[in-house]
Short mmCIF file of C-alpha atoms (C1' of nucleotides) in Angstrom, two decimals:
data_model
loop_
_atom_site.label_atom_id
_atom_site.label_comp_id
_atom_site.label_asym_id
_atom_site.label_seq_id
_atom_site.Cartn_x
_atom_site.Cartn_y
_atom_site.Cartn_z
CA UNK A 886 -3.34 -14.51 19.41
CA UNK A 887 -0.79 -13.07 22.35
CA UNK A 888 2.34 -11.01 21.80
CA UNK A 889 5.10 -13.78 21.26
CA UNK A 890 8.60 -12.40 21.50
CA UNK A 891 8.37 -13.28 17.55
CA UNK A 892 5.47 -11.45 17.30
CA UNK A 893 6.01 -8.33 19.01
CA UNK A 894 9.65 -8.25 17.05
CA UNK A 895 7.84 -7.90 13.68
CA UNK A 896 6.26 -5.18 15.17
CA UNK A 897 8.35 -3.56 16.15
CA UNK A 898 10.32 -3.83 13.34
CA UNK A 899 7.67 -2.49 10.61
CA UNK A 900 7.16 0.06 12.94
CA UNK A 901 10.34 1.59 12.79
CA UNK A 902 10.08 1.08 8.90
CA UNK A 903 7.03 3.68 9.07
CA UNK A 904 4.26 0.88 8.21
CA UNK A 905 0.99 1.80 9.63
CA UNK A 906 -0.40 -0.05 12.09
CA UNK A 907 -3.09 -1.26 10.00
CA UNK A 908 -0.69 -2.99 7.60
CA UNK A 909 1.41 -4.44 10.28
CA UNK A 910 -1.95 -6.12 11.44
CA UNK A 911 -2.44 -7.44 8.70
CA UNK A 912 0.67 -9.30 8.22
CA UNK A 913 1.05 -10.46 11.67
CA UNK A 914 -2.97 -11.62 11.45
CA UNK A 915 -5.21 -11.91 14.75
CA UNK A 916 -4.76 -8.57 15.71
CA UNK A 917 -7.21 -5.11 14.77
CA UNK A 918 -4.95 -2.33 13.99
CA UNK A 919 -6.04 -1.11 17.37
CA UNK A 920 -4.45 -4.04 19.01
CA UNK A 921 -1.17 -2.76 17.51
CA UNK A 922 -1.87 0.94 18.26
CA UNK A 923 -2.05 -0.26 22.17
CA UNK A 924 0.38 -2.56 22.08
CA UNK A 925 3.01 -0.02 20.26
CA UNK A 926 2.36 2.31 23.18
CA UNK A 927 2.53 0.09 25.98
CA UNK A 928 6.23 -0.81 24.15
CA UNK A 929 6.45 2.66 24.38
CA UNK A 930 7.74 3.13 20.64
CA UNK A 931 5.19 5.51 19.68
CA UNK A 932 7.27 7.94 18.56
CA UNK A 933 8.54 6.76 15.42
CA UNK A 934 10.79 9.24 14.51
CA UNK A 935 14.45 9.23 16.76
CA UNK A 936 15.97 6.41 18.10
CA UNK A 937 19.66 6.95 16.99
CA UNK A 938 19.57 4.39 14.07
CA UNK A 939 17.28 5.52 11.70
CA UNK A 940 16.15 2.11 9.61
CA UNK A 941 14.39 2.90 6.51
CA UNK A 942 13.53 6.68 5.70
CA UNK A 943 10.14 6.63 6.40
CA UNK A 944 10.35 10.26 6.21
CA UNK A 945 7.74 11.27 3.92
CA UNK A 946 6.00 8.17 3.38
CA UNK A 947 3.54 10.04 0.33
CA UNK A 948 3.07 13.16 -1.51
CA UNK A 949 5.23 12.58 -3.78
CA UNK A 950 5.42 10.07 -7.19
CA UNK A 951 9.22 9.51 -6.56
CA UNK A 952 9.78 6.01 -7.76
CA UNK A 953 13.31 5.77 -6.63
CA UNK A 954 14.65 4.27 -3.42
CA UNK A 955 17.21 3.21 -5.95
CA UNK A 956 19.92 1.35 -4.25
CA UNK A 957 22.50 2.89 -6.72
CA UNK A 958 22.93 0.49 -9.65
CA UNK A 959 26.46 0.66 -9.90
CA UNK A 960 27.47 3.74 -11.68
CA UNK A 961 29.88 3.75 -14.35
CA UNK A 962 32.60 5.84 -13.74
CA UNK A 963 32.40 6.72 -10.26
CA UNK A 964 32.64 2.99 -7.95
CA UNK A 965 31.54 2.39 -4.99
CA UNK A 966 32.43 3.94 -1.47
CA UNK A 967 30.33 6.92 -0.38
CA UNK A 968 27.90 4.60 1.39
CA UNK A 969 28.43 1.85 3.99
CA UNK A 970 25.01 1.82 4.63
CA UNK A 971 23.89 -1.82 4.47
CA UNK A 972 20.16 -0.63 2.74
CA UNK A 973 18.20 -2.99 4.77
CA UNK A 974 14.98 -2.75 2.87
CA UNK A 975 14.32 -4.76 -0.40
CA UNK A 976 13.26 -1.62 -1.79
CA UNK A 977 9.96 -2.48 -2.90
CA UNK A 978 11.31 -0.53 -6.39
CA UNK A 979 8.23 1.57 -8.08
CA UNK A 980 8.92 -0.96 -11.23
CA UNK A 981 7.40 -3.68 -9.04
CA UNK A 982 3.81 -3.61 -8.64
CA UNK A 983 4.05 -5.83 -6.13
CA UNK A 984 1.98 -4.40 -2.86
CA UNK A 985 0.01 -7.40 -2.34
CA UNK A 986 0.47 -10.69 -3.80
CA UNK A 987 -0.53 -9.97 -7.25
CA UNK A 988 -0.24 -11.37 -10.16
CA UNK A 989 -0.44 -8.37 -12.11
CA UNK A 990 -1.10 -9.00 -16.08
CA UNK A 991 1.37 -6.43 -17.33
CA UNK A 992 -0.48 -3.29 -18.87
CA UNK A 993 -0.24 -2.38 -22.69
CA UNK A 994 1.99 0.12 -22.59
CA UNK A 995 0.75 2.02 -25.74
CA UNK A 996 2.89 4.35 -26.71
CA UNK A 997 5.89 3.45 -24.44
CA UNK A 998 8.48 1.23 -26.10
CA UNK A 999 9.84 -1.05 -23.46
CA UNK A 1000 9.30 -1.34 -19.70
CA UNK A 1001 11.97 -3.05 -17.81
CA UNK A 1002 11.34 -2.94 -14.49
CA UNK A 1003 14.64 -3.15 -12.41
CA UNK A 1004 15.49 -6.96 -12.59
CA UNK A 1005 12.17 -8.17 -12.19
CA UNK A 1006 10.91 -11.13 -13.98
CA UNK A 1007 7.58 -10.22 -15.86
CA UNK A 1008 4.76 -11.82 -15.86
CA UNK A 1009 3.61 -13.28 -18.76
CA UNK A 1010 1.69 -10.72 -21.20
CA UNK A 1011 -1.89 -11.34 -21.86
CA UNK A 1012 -0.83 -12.09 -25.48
CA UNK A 1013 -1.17 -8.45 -26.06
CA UNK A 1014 -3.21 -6.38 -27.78
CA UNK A 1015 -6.41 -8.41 -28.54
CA UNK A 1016 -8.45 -5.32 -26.76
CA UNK A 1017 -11.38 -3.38 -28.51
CA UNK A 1018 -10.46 0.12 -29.37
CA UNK A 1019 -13.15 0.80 -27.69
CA UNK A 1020 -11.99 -0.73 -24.32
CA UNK A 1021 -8.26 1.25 -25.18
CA UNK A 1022 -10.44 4.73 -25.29
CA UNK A 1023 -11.99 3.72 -22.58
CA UNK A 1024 -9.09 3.36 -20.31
CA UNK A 1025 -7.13 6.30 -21.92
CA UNK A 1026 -9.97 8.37 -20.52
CA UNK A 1027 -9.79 6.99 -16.95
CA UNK A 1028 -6.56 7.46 -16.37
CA UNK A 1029 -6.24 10.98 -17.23
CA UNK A 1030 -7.98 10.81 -13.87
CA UNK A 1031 -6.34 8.53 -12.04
CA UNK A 1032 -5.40 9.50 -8.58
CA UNK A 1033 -1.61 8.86 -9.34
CA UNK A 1034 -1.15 7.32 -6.63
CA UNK A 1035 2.50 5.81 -5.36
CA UNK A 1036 2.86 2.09 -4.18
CA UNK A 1037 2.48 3.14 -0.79
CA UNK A 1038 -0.30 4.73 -1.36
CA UNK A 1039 -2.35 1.70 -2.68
CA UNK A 1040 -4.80 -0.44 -0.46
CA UNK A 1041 -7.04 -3.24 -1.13
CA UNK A 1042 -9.93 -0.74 -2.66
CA UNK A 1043 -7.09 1.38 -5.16
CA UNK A 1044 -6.56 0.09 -9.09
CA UNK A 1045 -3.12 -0.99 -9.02
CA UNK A 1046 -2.76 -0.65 -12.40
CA UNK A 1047 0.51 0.86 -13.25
CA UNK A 1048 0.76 4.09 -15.46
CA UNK A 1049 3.85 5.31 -17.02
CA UNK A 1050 7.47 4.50 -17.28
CA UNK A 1051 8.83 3.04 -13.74
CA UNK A 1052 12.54 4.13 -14.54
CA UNK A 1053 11.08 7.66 -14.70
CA UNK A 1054 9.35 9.90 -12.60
CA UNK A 1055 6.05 9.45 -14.83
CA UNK A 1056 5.28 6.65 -12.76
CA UNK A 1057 2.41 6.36 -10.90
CA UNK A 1058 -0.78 3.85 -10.05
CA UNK A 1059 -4.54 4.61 -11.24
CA UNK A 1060 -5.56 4.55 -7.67
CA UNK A 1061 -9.07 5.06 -8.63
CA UNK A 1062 -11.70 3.15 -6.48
CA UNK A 1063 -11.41 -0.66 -7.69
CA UNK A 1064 -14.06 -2.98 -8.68
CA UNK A 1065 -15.09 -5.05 -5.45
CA UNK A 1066 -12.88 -7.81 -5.17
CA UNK A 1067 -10.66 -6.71 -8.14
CA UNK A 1068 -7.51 -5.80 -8.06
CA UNK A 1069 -8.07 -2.75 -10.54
CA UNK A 1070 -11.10 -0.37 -11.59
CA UNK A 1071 -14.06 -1.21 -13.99
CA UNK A 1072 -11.47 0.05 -16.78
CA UNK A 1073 -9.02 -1.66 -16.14
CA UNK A 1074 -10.42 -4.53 -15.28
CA UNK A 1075 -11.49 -4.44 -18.56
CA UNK A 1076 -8.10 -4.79 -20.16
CA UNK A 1077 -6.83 -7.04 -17.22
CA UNK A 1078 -8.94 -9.80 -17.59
CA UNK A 1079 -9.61 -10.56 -21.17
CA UNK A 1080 -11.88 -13.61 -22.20
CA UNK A 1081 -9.86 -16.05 -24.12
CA UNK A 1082 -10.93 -14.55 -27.50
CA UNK A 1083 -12.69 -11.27 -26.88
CA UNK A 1084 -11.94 -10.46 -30.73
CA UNK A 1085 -14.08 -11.82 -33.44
CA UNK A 1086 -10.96 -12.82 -35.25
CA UNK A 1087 -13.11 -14.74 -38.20
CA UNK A 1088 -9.52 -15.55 -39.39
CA UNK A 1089 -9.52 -19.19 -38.35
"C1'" DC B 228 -15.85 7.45 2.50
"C1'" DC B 229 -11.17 5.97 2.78
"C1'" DC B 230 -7.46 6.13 5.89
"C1'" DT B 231 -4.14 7.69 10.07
"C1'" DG B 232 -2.56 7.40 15.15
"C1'" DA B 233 -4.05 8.49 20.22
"C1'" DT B 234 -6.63 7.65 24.24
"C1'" DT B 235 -9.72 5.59 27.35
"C1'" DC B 236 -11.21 2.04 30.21
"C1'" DG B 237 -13.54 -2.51 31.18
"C1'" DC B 238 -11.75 -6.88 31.16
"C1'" DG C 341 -1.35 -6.30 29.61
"C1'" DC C 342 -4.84 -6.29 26.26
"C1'" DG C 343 -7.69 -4.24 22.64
"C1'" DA C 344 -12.61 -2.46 21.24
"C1'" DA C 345 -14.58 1.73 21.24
"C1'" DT C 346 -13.95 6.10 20.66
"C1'" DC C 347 -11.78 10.35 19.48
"C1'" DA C 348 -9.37 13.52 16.39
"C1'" DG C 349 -7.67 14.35 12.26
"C1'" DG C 350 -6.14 14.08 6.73
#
DNA sequence: CCCTGATTCGC
DNA sequence: GCGAATCAGG
């Protein structure tokens, strides 16, 4: 793989949107993060920060659970103005768990009524609750440790289950190590992926 | 351990 | 110019 002018324009662009330089290898493929590291200082764009035109706010990129790059969903009363800014990024919304391709099986939700996540199509629901209680207590426990961690914060080896409300700030990700090629931890796992009858429902 | 970016230096 | 190895750090 060489540095097309394609190539090197993706880079620079996720760059300036404060990925890291692991991720960016990733998505252009063929390259180490180390190959990007180089190759963002021979472009001499290490300093991310500056540059007149600041893209994306990749200020603080963690540390904080705030779910809300919220591109102002219209307000009632007061209309629009106030900001030209074109808001370049799809604003990968907290309500989306969408870091890597996944096909997340939406989470029970127990004692939350409704989750709407901002305009985004669910995925189906594992025909809901046919979990043993014991599975429930199970995952209750776990993620009163869960690292809370925000969708930035997730990699490959972080449960991506979602926790919480996404339109509030008690919105966070389990983030606790994830069973090896799973997208979530043992626990979760557990609720994720349930066998096509896991309860002896002798009813029929 | 997981992850960051920074630097060096042989190719 | 390139990027693996290494360094330094959270």
């Amino acid at each position: 793989m060489s540095w097309t002018d394609e190539r090197v324009e993706t880079l620079k662009r996720m760059w300036a949107e404060g990925q890291s330089a692991s991720q960016i290898a990733k998505e252009l493929g063929g390259v180490t993060r180390n190959a990007v590291i180089g190759k963002v200082h021979r472009l001499g764009l290490s300093n991310r920060a500056e540059d007149g035109a600041e893209i994306a706010a990749p200020a603080a990129p963690v540390a904080e659970a705030r779910p809300a790059p919220q591109p102002t969903p219209a307000p009632a009363a007061a209309p629009a103005a106030a900001r030209p800014e074109p808001e370049p990024q799809p604003a990968p919304a907290a309500a989306a768990p969408a870091a890597e391709t996944m096909p997340t099986p939406q989470p029970v939700n127990f004692n939350r009524r409704p989750i709407v996540p901002a305009g985004q199509p669910l995925p189906p629901q594992p025909s809901a609750n046919e979990i043993s209680p014991e599975a429930l207590a199970s995952v209750r426990e776990v993620e009163k440790r869960a690292r809370k961690l925000t969708l930035m914060e997730l990699t490959e080896r972080t449960c991506k289950w979602p926790i919480g409300d996404p339109a509030t700030d008690k919105f966070w990700f389990c983030g606790l190590p994830s069973a090896p090629g799973k997208p979530y931890c043992e626990a979760h796992v557990g609720v994720a992926f349930q066998p096509m009858s896991s309860r002896r429902d002798r009813r029929r």
